[in-house]
Amino acid sequence: GIQVEQSPPDLILQEGANSTLRCNFSDSVNNLQWFHQNPWGQLINLFYIPSGTKQNGRLSATTVATERYSLLYISSSQTTDSGVYFCAEIKAAGNKLTFGGGTRVLVKP
Amino acid sequence: ETGVTQTPRHLVMGMTNKKSLKCEQHLGHNAMYWYKQSAKKPLELMFVYNFKEQTENNSVPSRFSPECPNSSHLFLHLHTLQPEDSALYLCASSQGLAGGYEQYFGPGTRLTVT
């Protein structure tokens, strides 16, 4: 089956720092999403990015489907960026989101 | 109200109780999903509905019973749960069922079984 692996599992940042989160997947995908889960459990959509590069404010993401990985960049991190970041993918012939284990980010003031 | 809403946000129930979780989506989507997030485990899919019809049951125990009366509403009926069923239950929706559609999540119901 498809496996989704995220690294690092935990990340502590000083406010203002930049960081890169990685998501590796084991099969060809039709859908790759990045989410931010806030302390109350809400999953907030960040990017829908099966391939290519997208940017939204201080966040950007790149998926290289042929090499089966996606990267999420956080620039000039803020304390409100704290939380857990998940990537999730759906294989080309499926409809089930398979989630990675998440990267827990703590941004210190 | 916009997006995907879930009620209640928190629920504490005994093992002999019967309760229901409700999800409503205001996005005009056709597919709806239940996910379970337990402590220290990845989010896992439970059920998928498309145009009110169940298309996937991910080997979920029968003490969880979903219901989808229309494309906008999804329920999860709970009975005789176990303490290990305590988790965050998340509802999601998407425009279509195929993998090319983005899924949007509700805020979740945090369930505690005592």
GROMACS .gro file of C-alpha atoms in nm, chain A:
model
  109
    1GLY     CA    1   0.000   0.000   0.000
    2ILE     CA    2   0.091   0.361  -0.021
    3GLN     CA    3   0.301   0.500   0.257
    4VAL     CA    4   0.334   0.864   0.340
    5GLU     CA    5   0.631   0.965   0.550
    6GLN     CA    6   0.692   1.310   0.691
    7SER     CA    7   1.009   1.458   0.831
    8PRO     CA    8   1.114   1.585   1.070
    9PRO     CA    9   0.861   1.459   1.326
   10ASP     CA   10   0.922   1.760   1.549
   11LEU     CA   11   1.059   2.106   1.477
   12ILE     CA   12   1.132   2.392   1.714
   13LEU     CA   13   1.187   2.731   1.556
   14GLN     CA   14   1.271   3.076   1.677
   15GLU     CA   15   1.025   3.335   1.554
   16GLY     CA   16   1.144   3.474   1.222
   17ALA     CA   17   1.325   3.159   1.114
   18ASN     CA   18   1.265   2.971   0.791
   19SER     CA   19   1.203   2.597   0.767
   20THR     CA   20   1.133   2.314   0.525
   21LEU     CA   21   0.905   2.020   0.591
   22ARG     CA   22   0.925   1.711   0.374
   23CYS     CA   23   0.668   1.454   0.264
   24ASN     CA   24   0.769   1.135   0.084
   25PHE     CA   25   0.514   0.908  -0.079
   26SER     CA   26   0.558   0.564  -0.221
   27ASP     CA   27   0.336   0.555  -0.530
   28SER     CA   28   0.208   0.777  -0.807
   29VAL     CA   29  -0.049   1.020  -0.673
   30ASN     CA   30  -0.348   1.205  -0.808
   31ASN     CA   31  -0.388   1.445  -0.518
   32LEU     CA   32  -0.145   1.583  -0.264
   33GLN     CA   33  -0.267   1.815   0.008
   34TRP     CA   34  -0.093   1.998   0.292
   35PHE     CA   35  -0.287   2.083   0.607
   36HIS     CA   36  -0.217   2.273   0.927
   37GLN     CA   37  -0.392   2.136   1.235
   38ASN     CA   38  -0.440   2.402   1.499
   39PRO     CA   39  -0.443   2.332   1.874
   40TRP     CA   40  -0.821   2.286   1.865
   41GLY     CA   41  -0.800   2.010   1.607
   42GLN     CA   42  -0.920   2.199   1.301
   43LEU     CA   43  -0.751   2.090   0.980
   44ILE     CA   44  -0.688   2.397   0.768
   45ASN     CA   45  -0.622   2.351   0.398
   46LEU     CA   46  -0.289   2.499   0.297
   47PHE     CA   47  -0.223   2.363  -0.051
   48TYR     CA   48  -0.370   2.128  -0.304
   49ILE     CA   49  -0.058   2.048  -0.503
   50PRO     CA   50  -0.028   1.719  -0.691
   51SER     CA   51   0.262   1.874  -0.885
   52GLY     CA   52   0.448   2.200  -0.932
   53THR     CA   53   0.494   2.495  -0.698
   54LYS     CA   54   0.243   2.719  -0.524
   55GLN     CA   55   0.279   3.011  -0.287
   56ASN     CA   56   0.041   3.162  -0.035
   57GLY     CA   57   0.189   3.444   0.169
   58ARG     CA   58   0.475   3.315   0.382
   59LEU     CA   59   0.403   2.956   0.286
   60SER     CA   60   0.494   2.779  -0.033
   61ALA     CA   61   0.492   2.419  -0.148
   62THR     CA   62   0.658   2.218  -0.419
   63THR     CA   63   0.567   1.868  -0.531
   64VAL     CA   64   0.796   1.667  -0.757
   65ALA     CA   65   0.565   1.383  -0.851
   66THR     CA   66   0.825   1.193  -1.055
   67GLU     CA   67   1.052   1.176  -0.748
   68ARG     CA   68   0.762   1.120  -0.507
   69TYR     CA   69   0.814   1.400  -0.261
   70SER     CA   70   0.663   1.730  -0.161
   71LEU     CA   71   0.813   2.015   0.039
   72LEU     CA   72   0.641   2.280   0.248
   73TYR     CA   73   0.837   2.598   0.313
   74ILE     CA   74   0.760   2.829   0.602
   75SER     CA   75   0.936   3.165   0.585
   76SER     CA   76   0.965   3.426   0.861
   77SER     CA   77   0.783   3.193   1.101
   78GLN     CA   78   0.538   3.334   1.355
   79THR     CA   79   0.407   3.187   1.679
   80THR     CA   80   0.071   3.134   1.509
   81ASP     CA   81   0.243   2.888   1.275
   82SER     CA   82   0.270   2.643   1.564
   83GLY     CA   83   0.073   2.323   1.529
   84VAL     CA   84   0.094   2.001   1.335
   85TYR     CA   85   0.146   1.999   0.960
   86PHE     CA   86   0.013   1.702   0.767
   87CYS     CA   87   0.053   1.597   0.410
   88ALA     CA   88  -0.199   1.359   0.262
   89GLU     CA   89  -0.226   1.196  -0.072
   90ILE     CA   90  -0.466   0.998  -0.287
   91LYS     CA   91  -0.322   0.751  -0.533
   92ALA     CA   92  -0.408   0.786  -0.898
   93ALA     CA   93  -0.689   0.530  -0.895
   94GLY     CA   94  -0.830   0.592  -0.549
   95ASN     CA   95  -1.043   0.830  -0.345
   96LYS     CA   96  -0.904   0.784   0.006
   97LEU     CA   97  -0.673   1.046   0.160
   98THR     CA   98  -0.377   0.873   0.324
   99PHE     CA   99  -0.213   1.093   0.584
  100GLY     CA  100   0.145   1.110   0.695
  101GLY     CA  101   0.233   1.109   1.062
  102GLY     CA  102   0.269   1.488   1.070
  103THR     CA  103   0.539   1.734   1.168
  104ARG     CA  104   0.480   1.906   1.501
  105VAL     CA  105   0.606   2.265   1.480
  106LEU     CA  106   0.662   2.493   1.776
  107VAL     CA  107   0.757   2.853   1.705
  108LYS     CA  108   0.901   3.029   2.007
  109PRO     CA  109   0.877   3.408   2.050
   0.00000   0.00000   0.00000
